[in-house]
Short mmCIF file of C-alpha atoms and ligand atoms in Angstrom, two decimals:
data_model
loop_
_atom_site.label_atom_id
_atom_site.label_comp_id
_atom_site.label_asym_id
_atom_site.label_seq_id
_atom_site.Cartn_x
_atom_site.Cartn_y
_atom_site.Cartn_z
CA MET A 1 -62.21 15.39 15.41
CA HIS A 2 -62.03 17.08 12.00
CA ASN A 3 -58.36 17.75 11.24
CA ILE A 4 -57.32 19.91 8.33
CA LEU A 5 -53.72 20.27 7.27
CA ILE A 6 -52.65 23.69 6.02
CA ILE A 7 -49.66 23.88 3.71
CA ASN A 8 -47.93 27.11 2.78
CA ALA A 9 -45.06 26.26 0.45
CA GLY A 10 -42.24 28.56 -0.64
CA SER A 11 -39.35 27.87 -2.99
CA SER A 12 -37.21 26.31 -0.24
CA SER A 13 -39.56 26.12 2.73
CA ILE A 14 -42.92 24.74 3.76
CA LYS A 15 -44.95 26.08 6.69
CA TYR A 16 -47.58 23.67 7.97
CA GLN A 17 -50.32 23.63 10.56
CA LEU A 18 -52.77 20.96 11.61
CA ILE A 19 -56.05 22.57 12.66
CA GLU A 20 -58.81 20.74 14.49
CA MET A 21 -61.98 22.41 13.24
CA GLU A 22 -64.41 21.53 16.01
CA GLY A 23 -62.41 23.19 18.76
CA LYS A 24 -60.48 25.49 16.36
CA THR A 25 -57.29 24.26 17.99
CA VAL A 26 -53.84 23.69 16.50
CA PRO A 27 -52.56 20.26 17.63
CA ALA A 28 -49.27 20.70 15.73
CA LYS A 29 -47.48 23.17 13.50
CA GLY A 30 -44.05 23.89 12.15
CA LEU A 31 -41.76 24.62 9.29
CA VAL A 32 -39.49 22.75 6.90
CA GLU A 33 -36.53 24.95 5.98
CA ARG A 34 -33.77 24.85 3.39
CA ILE A 35 -35.39 22.26 1.12
CA GLY A 36 -32.80 21.24 -1.47
CA ILE A 37 -30.10 23.26 0.30
CA GLU A 38 -27.46 22.09 2.75
CA GLY A 39 -28.62 22.30 6.36
CA SER A 40 -32.25 21.35 5.76
CA ARG A 41 -34.41 20.69 8.78
CA LEU A 42 -37.93 20.26 10.07
CA LYS A 43 -39.22 22.23 13.02
CA TYR A 44 -42.25 20.81 14.79
CA LYS A 45 -44.28 22.06 17.73
CA SER A 46 -47.11 20.32 19.55
CA ASP A 47 -48.48 20.24 23.09
CA SER A 48 -45.76 17.74 23.98
CA GLY A 49 -43.02 20.20 23.06
CA LYS A 50 -40.76 21.32 20.24
CA ILE A 51 -38.41 19.23 18.13
CA ILE A 52 -36.01 19.87 15.28
CA ILE A 53 -35.10 17.10 12.84
CA GLU A 54 -31.94 17.86 10.88
CA LYS A 55 -31.45 15.70 7.79
CA PRO A 56 -31.14 16.12 4.03
CA ILE A 57 -34.52 17.10 2.54
CA PRO A 58 -33.80 17.33 -1.18
CA THR A 59 -37.31 17.91 -2.56
CA HIS A 60 -40.80 19.18 -1.67
CA ASP A 61 -41.98 15.53 -1.90
CA GLU A 62 -39.54 14.55 0.83
CA ALA A 63 -40.50 17.55 2.92
CA ILE A 64 -44.22 16.73 2.83
CA LYS A 65 -43.44 13.07 3.57
CA LEU A 66 -41.43 14.08 6.62
CA VAL A 67 -44.19 16.40 7.87
CA LEU A 68 -46.75 13.59 7.63
CA GLU A 69 -44.42 11.04 9.22
CA THR A 70 -43.89 13.40 12.13
CA LEU A 71 -47.62 14.04 12.55
CA VAL A 72 -48.35 10.28 12.81
CA ASP A 73 -45.19 9.35 14.74
CA SER A 74 -46.00 7.09 17.69
CA GLU A 75 -44.03 9.26 20.13
CA MET A 76 -44.26 12.86 19.03
CA GLY A 77 -47.22 12.65 16.63
CA VAL A 78 -50.69 14.03 17.29
CA ILE A 79 -52.73 11.69 15.06
CA LYS A 80 -52.70 7.92 14.64
CA SER A 81 -52.87 7.74 10.86
CA MET A 82 -53.07 10.00 7.84
CA ASP A 83 -56.75 9.05 7.50
CA GLU A 84 -57.38 11.43 10.37
CA ILE A 85 -56.52 14.32 8.06
CA LYS A 86 -59.85 15.04 6.38
CA ALA A 87 -58.59 17.59 3.87
CA VAL A 88 -55.57 19.71 2.98
CA GLY A 89 -55.73 23.48 2.37
CA HIS A 90 -52.94 24.96 0.27
CA ARG A 91 -52.02 28.61 0.09
CA VAL A 92 -51.17 29.70 -3.45
CA LEU A 93 -49.88 33.18 -4.22
CA HIS A 94 -51.17 34.00 -7.67
CA GLY A 95 -54.54 33.02 -9.07
CA GLY A 96 -54.39 35.69 -11.78
CA ASP A 97 -57.86 36.78 -12.89
CA LYS A 98 -59.18 33.22 -12.95
CA PHE A 99 -60.09 32.67 -9.33
CA THR A 100 -62.45 34.75 -7.24
CA GLY A 101 -62.52 32.28 -4.38
CA SER A 102 -61.07 29.06 -3.04
CA VAL A 103 -61.40 25.90 -5.12
CA LEU A 104 -61.09 22.12 -4.91
CA VAL A 105 -57.95 20.95 -6.67
CA ASP A 106 -58.30 19.20 -10.00
CA ASP A 107 -56.18 19.07 -13.14
CA SER A 108 -57.55 22.35 -14.46
CA VAL A 109 -56.68 24.15 -11.21
CA LEU A 110 -53.13 22.76 -11.31
CA ALA A 111 -52.83 23.88 -14.93
CA ALA A 112 -54.08 27.37 -14.00
CA ILE A 113 -51.54 27.67 -11.17
CA GLU A 114 -48.81 26.89 -13.69
CA GLU A 115 -50.33 29.27 -16.24
CA ASN A 116 -50.08 32.09 -13.69
CA ALA A 117 -46.51 31.17 -12.75
CA PRO A 118 -44.93 33.90 -14.92
CA LEU A 119 -46.61 36.41 -12.57
CA ALA A 120 -45.08 34.76 -9.48
CA PRO A 121 -42.38 32.36 -10.65
CA LEU A 122 -40.86 31.42 -7.29
CA HIS A 123 -44.10 30.98 -5.42
CA ASN A 124 -46.58 29.35 -7.78
CA MET A 125 -44.32 26.53 -8.93
CA ALA A 126 -43.22 25.72 -5.38
CA GLN A 127 -46.83 25.72 -4.24
CA LYS A 128 -47.82 23.46 -7.12
CA LYS A 129 -45.04 21.09 -6.06
CA GLY A 130 -46.45 21.11 -2.51
CA ILE A 131 -49.93 20.20 -3.78
CA GLU A 132 -48.60 17.45 -6.02
CA ALA A 133 -46.50 16.01 -3.20
CA CYS A 134 -49.58 15.82 -0.96
CA MET A 135 -51.68 14.29 -3.75
CA LYS A 136 -49.05 11.59 -4.22
CA ILE A 137 -48.93 10.65 -0.55
CA MET A 138 -52.63 11.17 0.22
CA PRO A 139 -54.39 10.33 -3.07
CA ASN A 140 -57.82 10.02 -1.47
CA THR A 141 -57.74 13.19 0.62
CA PRO A 142 -59.43 16.25 -0.90
CA MET A 143 -57.19 19.26 -1.54
CA VAL A 144 -58.28 22.90 -1.63
CA VAL A 145 -56.40 25.90 -2.96
CA VAL A 146 -56.81 29.32 -1.36
CA PHE A 147 -55.37 32.13 -3.49
CA ASP A 148 -53.77 35.27 -2.08
CA THR A 149 -55.25 37.21 -4.97
CA ALA A 150 -58.86 35.93 -4.90
CA PHE A 151 -60.39 38.42 -2.44
CA HIS A 152 -59.17 41.35 -4.54
CA GLN A 153 -60.86 40.13 -7.73
CA THR A 154 -63.88 42.33 -6.96
CA MET A 155 -61.83 45.47 -7.74
CA PRO A 156 -63.36 47.44 -10.62
CA PRO A 157 -61.30 47.92 -13.80
CA LYS A 158 -60.62 51.58 -12.95
CA ALA A 159 -58.80 50.36 -9.81
CA TYR A 160 -56.91 47.44 -11.31
CA LEU A 161 -55.86 48.94 -14.65
CA TYR A 162 -52.50 50.66 -14.94
CA GLY A 163 -51.98 53.59 -17.28
CA ILE A 164 -50.33 51.45 -19.95
CA PRO A 165 -51.49 50.43 -23.44
CA TYR A 166 -54.61 48.33 -23.07
CA GLU A 167 -53.18 45.74 -25.46
CA ASP A 168 -50.39 45.02 -22.99
CA TYR A 169 -52.94 44.46 -20.25
CA GLU A 170 -54.73 42.04 -22.56
CA GLU A 171 -51.65 40.24 -23.84
CA PHE A 172 -49.52 40.05 -20.69
CA LYS A 173 -52.26 40.44 -18.07
CA ILE A 174 -50.41 43.42 -16.60
CA ARG A 175 -52.83 44.79 -13.99
CA ARG A 176 -53.22 45.14 -10.25
CA TYR A 177 -54.03 41.84 -8.55
CA GLY A 178 -53.23 42.47 -4.88
CA PHE A 179 -52.02 39.97 -2.28
CA HIS A 180 -52.55 38.98 1.38
CA GLY A 181 -56.18 38.49 0.27
CA THR A 182 -56.89 35.81 2.86
CA SER A 183 -55.80 38.17 5.61
CA HIS A 184 -57.68 41.18 4.22
CA ARG A 185 -60.85 39.11 3.94
CA TYR A 186 -60.54 37.58 7.42
CA VAL A 187 -59.66 40.88 9.11
CA SER A 188 -62.37 42.89 7.31
CA LEU A 189 -64.99 40.32 8.35
CA ARG A 190 -63.80 40.40 11.96
CA THR A 191 -63.80 44.21 11.89
CA ALA A 192 -67.41 44.30 10.70
CA LYS A 193 -68.25 41.97 13.60
CA LEU A 194 -66.48 44.32 16.02
CA LEU A 195 -68.55 47.20 14.63
CA GLY A 196 -71.65 45.10 15.27
CA LYS A 197 -72.52 45.28 11.57
CA LYS A 198 -72.80 42.99 8.59
CA PRO A 199 -69.87 43.24 6.14
CA GLU A 200 -72.34 44.66 3.55
CA GLU A 201 -73.07 47.54 5.90
CA CYS A 202 -69.62 49.06 6.39
CA ARG A 203 -66.49 50.53 4.85
CA VAL A 204 -63.27 49.11 6.24
CA ILE A 205 -59.61 49.87 5.56
CA VAL A 206 -57.32 46.98 6.46
CA CYS A 207 -53.64 47.72 7.09
CA HIS A 208 -51.79 44.40 6.93
CA LEU A 209 -48.32 45.43 8.07
CA GLY A 210 -45.69 42.69 8.28
CA ASN A 211 -42.51 41.82 6.41
CA GLY A 212 -44.67 42.41 3.37
CA SER A 213 -47.28 45.12 3.87
CA SER A 214 -50.47 45.98 2.05
CA VAL A 215 -53.52 48.16 2.63
CA SER A 216 -56.96 47.45 1.21
CA ALA A 217 -60.27 49.24 0.88
CA VAL A 218 -63.21 46.95 1.63
CA ASP A 219 -66.43 48.67 0.66
CA HIS A 220 -69.61 46.96 1.87
CA GLY A 221 -67.86 43.59 2.05
CA LYS A 222 -66.06 43.83 -1.29
CA CYS A 223 -62.47 44.77 -1.93
CA VAL A 224 -62.46 47.84 -4.17
CA ASP A 225 -58.75 48.65 -4.10
CA THR A 226 -55.50 47.42 -2.64
CA SER A 227 -51.95 48.66 -2.55
CA MET A 228 -50.02 45.69 -3.95
CA GLY A 229 -50.09 45.30 -7.70
CA LEU A 230 -49.03 42.89 -10.41
CA THR A 231 -46.58 41.58 -7.81
CA PRO A 232 -46.19 42.11 -4.05
CA LEU A 233 -43.57 44.80 -4.71
CA GLU A 234 -45.95 47.71 -5.16
CA GLY A 235 -47.60 49.82 -2.47
CA VAL A 236 -46.36 50.89 0.93
CA ILE A 237 -42.66 50.84 1.79
CA MET A 238 -41.89 47.39 3.24
CA GLY A 239 -39.19 45.59 5.22
CA THR A 240 -36.90 45.04 2.25
CA ARG A 241 -39.16 45.93 -0.69
CA CYS A 242 -39.28 49.42 -2.11
CA GLY A 243 -43.06 49.74 -2.51
CA SER A 244 -44.26 52.27 -5.09
CA ILE A 245 -41.49 54.23 -6.77
CA ASP A 246 -41.22 56.26 -9.94
CA PRO A 247 -40.90 53.51 -12.61
CA ALA A 248 -38.21 55.57 -14.35
CA ILE A 249 -35.90 54.76 -11.42
CA VAL A 250 -35.60 51.19 -12.70
CA GLY A 251 -34.06 52.20 -16.03
CA LYS A 252 -31.84 54.79 -14.37
CA LEU A 253 -30.50 52.25 -11.86
CA MET A 254 -29.80 49.76 -14.63
CA GLU A 255 -27.90 52.46 -16.46
CA TRP A 256 -26.02 53.94 -13.47
CA LYS A 257 -25.27 50.74 -11.58
CA GLY A 258 -24.96 48.44 -14.59
CA MET A 259 -27.62 46.08 -13.25
CA ASN A 260 -29.45 43.52 -15.34
CA SER A 261 -33.14 42.75 -14.84
CA GLN A 262 -32.47 39.95 -12.36
CA GLU A 263 -30.16 42.16 -10.31
CA ILE A 264 -32.67 44.99 -10.29
CA ASP A 265 -35.37 42.57 -9.17
CA GLU A 266 -33.17 41.41 -6.30
CA TYR A 267 -32.33 45.03 -5.41
CA LEU A 268 -35.95 46.21 -5.35
CA ASN A 269 -37.19 43.16 -3.42
CA LYS A 270 -34.35 42.54 -0.96
CA LYS A 271 -32.25 45.68 -0.51
CA CYS A 272 -34.81 48.46 -0.30
CA GLY A 273 -37.64 49.34 2.07
CA VAL A 274 -36.85 50.24 5.65
CA LEU A 275 -33.70 48.11 5.39
CA GLY A 276 -32.47 50.32 2.57
CA ILE A 277 -33.39 53.58 4.31
CA SER A 278 -32.01 52.62 7.72
CA GLY A 279 -28.99 50.84 6.29
CA PHE A 280 -29.04 48.11 8.94
CA SER A 281 -32.32 46.25 9.53
CA SER A 282 -35.73 45.37 8.16
CA ASP A 283 -36.95 44.37 11.60
CA PHE A 284 -39.17 47.02 13.16
CA ARG A 285 -38.07 46.09 16.68
CA ASP A 286 -34.46 46.90 15.76
CA LEU A 287 -35.56 50.13 14.11
CA GLY A 288 -37.63 51.19 17.12
CA ASP A 289 -34.76 50.50 19.52
CA ALA A 290 -32.25 52.32 17.34
CA ALA A 291 -34.54 55.32 16.81
CA GLU A 292 -34.99 55.59 20.55
CA GLN A 293 -31.23 55.76 20.92
CA GLY A 294 -31.07 58.60 18.43
CA ASN A 295 -30.33 56.76 15.18
CA LYS A 296 -31.64 59.27 12.60
CA ARG A 297 -31.92 56.88 9.69
CA ALA A 298 -33.89 54.38 11.75
CA GLN A 299 -36.23 57.21 12.71
CA LEU A 300 -36.47 58.26 9.07
CA ALA A 301 -37.27 54.68 7.98
CA LEU A 302 -40.11 54.48 10.52
CA GLU A 303 -41.44 57.87 9.47
CA ALA A 304 -41.30 57.08 5.74
CA PHE A 305 -42.99 53.71 6.29
CA SER A 306 -45.78 55.19 8.42
CA TYR A 307 -46.25 58.11 6.03
CA SER A 308 -46.78 55.69 3.14
CA VAL A 309 -49.41 53.77 5.13
CA LYS A 310 -51.14 57.02 6.08
CA LYS A 311 -51.37 58.11 2.45
CA TYR A 312 -53.14 54.88 1.52
CA ILE A 313 -55.62 55.34 4.35
CA GLY A 314 -56.40 58.84 3.07
CA SER A 315 -56.81 57.71 -0.51
CA TYR A 316 -58.99 54.74 0.39
CA ALA A 317 -61.23 56.94 2.54
CA ALA A 318 -61.58 59.10 -0.58
CA VAL A 319 -62.35 56.07 -2.75
CA MET A 320 -65.12 54.86 -0.39
CA ASN A 321 -66.52 58.33 0.43
CA GLY A 322 -65.54 57.80 4.06
CA VAL A 323 -64.55 54.96 6.30
CA ASP A 324 -66.24 53.30 9.28
CA ALA A 325 -63.28 51.38 10.64
CA ILE A 326 -59.55 50.95 10.17
CA ALA A 327 -57.93 47.66 11.23
CA PHE A 328 -54.27 47.13 12.03
CA THR A 329 -52.96 43.60 11.56
CA GLY A 330 -49.72 41.69 10.82
CA GLY A 331 -46.57 41.60 12.96
CA ILE A 332 -46.12 45.39 12.81
CA GLY A 333 -49.80 46.39 12.79
CA GLU A 334 -50.52 44.24 15.82
CA ASN A 335 -47.36 44.96 17.80
CA ASP A 336 -45.64 48.17 16.80
CA GLU A 337 -46.98 51.08 18.81
CA ILE A 338 -44.47 53.52 17.28
CA VAL A 339 -45.85 52.91 13.80
CA ARG A 340 -49.47 53.08 14.96
CA ARG A 341 -48.75 56.39 16.69
CA MET A 342 -47.10 57.84 13.58
CA VAL A 343 -49.88 56.65 11.26
CA MET A 344 -52.68 57.85 13.53
CA THR A 345 -51.29 61.28 14.38
CA GLY A 346 -53.27 64.00 12.57
CA MET A 347 -56.20 61.82 11.58
CA GLU A 348 -58.90 63.83 13.36
CA TYR A 349 -60.24 65.00 10.00
CA LEU A 350 -61.52 61.43 9.47
CA GLY A 351 -63.52 61.54 12.69
CA ILE A 352 -60.96 59.49 14.58
CA ASP A 353 -60.51 60.04 18.30
CA PHE A 354 -57.51 57.77 18.77
CA ASP A 355 -56.58 56.50 22.22
CA PHE A 356 -52.79 56.91 21.99
CA ALA A 357 -52.21 55.78 25.58
CA LEU A 358 -54.09 52.53 24.99
CA SER A 359 -52.37 51.94 21.65
CA ASP A 360 -49.00 52.38 23.36
CA LYS A 361 -49.75 49.67 25.91
CA PRO A 362 -52.16 47.18 24.38
CA GLN A 363 -52.68 43.62 25.53
CA ARG A 364 -51.05 41.57 22.82
CA GLY A 365 -52.77 38.96 20.67
CA ILE A 366 -56.36 40.06 21.16
CA GLU A 367 -58.87 42.07 19.16
CA LEU A 368 -58.95 45.53 20.66
CA GLU A 369 -60.55 48.89 19.89
CA LEU A 370 -58.07 51.77 19.90
CA THR A 371 -60.52 54.65 19.55
CA LYS A 372 -62.34 56.42 22.35
CA PRO A 373 -66.11 56.13 22.82
CA GLY A 374 -67.87 58.49 20.40
CA SER A 375 -65.19 58.29 17.71
CA THR A 376 -67.08 58.38 14.39
CA THR A 377 -64.47 56.27 12.64
CA ARG A 378 -63.21 53.45 14.80
CA VAL A 379 -59.77 51.86 14.82
CA PHE A 380 -59.00 48.29 15.88
CA ILE A 381 -56.17 45.86 16.27
CA VAL A 382 -57.35 42.60 14.70
CA PRO A 383 -54.81 39.78 14.88
CA THR A 384 -54.85 38.04 11.51
CA ASN A 385 -55.23 34.28 11.23
CA GLU A 386 -54.61 33.26 7.65
CA GLU A 387 -54.31 29.58 8.53
CA LEU A 388 -57.73 29.51 10.18
CA ALA A 389 -59.23 31.32 7.18
CA ILE A 390 -57.67 28.75 4.82
CA ALA A 391 -58.89 25.92 7.06
CA THR A 392 -62.42 27.36 7.12
CA ASP A 393 -62.57 27.56 3.32
CA THR A 394 -61.16 24.04 3.06
CA TYR A 395 -63.72 22.75 5.55
CA GLU A 396 -66.57 24.44 3.71
CA LEU A 397 -65.53 23.05 0.33
CA THR A 398 -64.97 19.50 1.56
CA THR A 399 -67.85 18.77 3.93
P1 LIG B 1 -44.77 38.10 7.55
O1 LIG B 1 -45.14 39.10 6.52
O2 LIG B 1 -43.49 37.39 7.28
O3 LIG B 1 -45.92 37.22 8.00
P2 LIG B 1 -45.11 39.30 10.18
O4 LIG B 1 -46.54 39.65 10.00
O5 LIG B 1 -44.77 38.23 11.14
O6 LIG B 1 -44.40 39.02 8.81
O7 LIG B 1 -44.35 40.65 10.64
C1 LIG B 1 -42.99 40.71 10.83
C2 LIG B 1 -42.63 42.12 11.25
O8 LIG B 1 -43.32 42.41 12.46
C3 LIG B 1 -41.15 42.33 11.52
O9 LIG B 1 -40.71 43.52 10.90
C4 LIG B 1 -41.10 42.50 13.00
O10 LIG B 1 -40.10 43.39 13.37
C5 LIG B 1 -42.45 43.09 13.33
N1 LIG B 1 -42.75 42.83 14.74
C6 LIG B 1 -43.02 41.65 15.30
N2 LIG B 1 -43.19 41.80 16.65
C7 LIG B 1 -43.00 43.11 16.92
C8 LIG B 1 -43.03 43.91 18.10
N3 LIG B 1 -43.29 43.37 19.28
N4 LIG B 1 -42.80 45.23 17.98
C9 LIG B 1 -42.54 45.77 16.79
N5 LIG B 1 -42.50 45.10 15.64
C10 LIG B 1 -42.72 43.78 15.69
#
């Protein structure tokens, strides 16, 4: 049994998963919510069922302690002692331009996570706290950090530079970094496998469509462009984030609505996207249902979202001089047939012979080709598995 614990910490939550690497099984997983806020609780799921522990969890230290106590608990636990956890893999949002892959944690890595915190203030510091909490409780267990940005570090300067004074790029590190890298890497590798090719032999566009959405161009195994930027706000229209907008809108909104920079940040991240367009939900199931019942703004939100995804596919096909496969992943990419239909309509020019009937009624949760035999460019659903990708990196760096 080679158990690896995966920790994905946010400012007030920690998602965790214990993965057994030999059988690639998940003996237990769950979530700690509302850390440091009233109503904190731990959710835990294993083969023996689900439990919720409601109690004050004031800090990330306490949260990690509770997760480990639950995992080794004599009744509901799945391991006998913490020694059975061979390593811990931590997801960290922003690695800046320092990290091109996953790394073993040491003092310099912790310092670099803090150094990059201005680029992702909420995430990086919370994730550092999660690592430090684990190090305190499990001082002899190796820790690995897997950065959301690492896979995109192969982008050439022409793709990651913005049209701003070069000095500001140098001084403030303002450039495109891209996110969801673990998912883009995992899904592009799986897609190459589905094509029966090596990653170095194909051009893949990955559409990771979830609450946050991003599209990437993976050219012969390397990411050459991606839609998210300095932060995860840029790119396609998202659940509550605006995606790419004319930057002048920011100043105008501040002027017209009297917003300060914090308020504008909150507005662009939480009030926009399909929630803003529809006026009632960021959940694509709600939007689909409402559109079906004739709600025009829900329909418009779905159309605007899909149109923005479609534009990225077109531009990334241009960037790579063609595309061999397009992969849909994430909660929306894997499950939302309305969006897939909208994105894939009128894509014959790319050599795509899309099987709309199959896409409308897929079997959920499996890798599936959505193009008909003979289609020059092929389209797949590839369920993402970021936790397994993190566990695999952690395993490779610690064995
Ligand atoms: P996150 O970015 O938080 O990981 P997910 O990848 O889980 O998000 O995606 C969440 C989104 O997926 C939500 O907008 C949700 O509405 C959508 N989604 C999940 N299941 C379905 C479904 N069966 N049909 C349509 N949309 C779905």
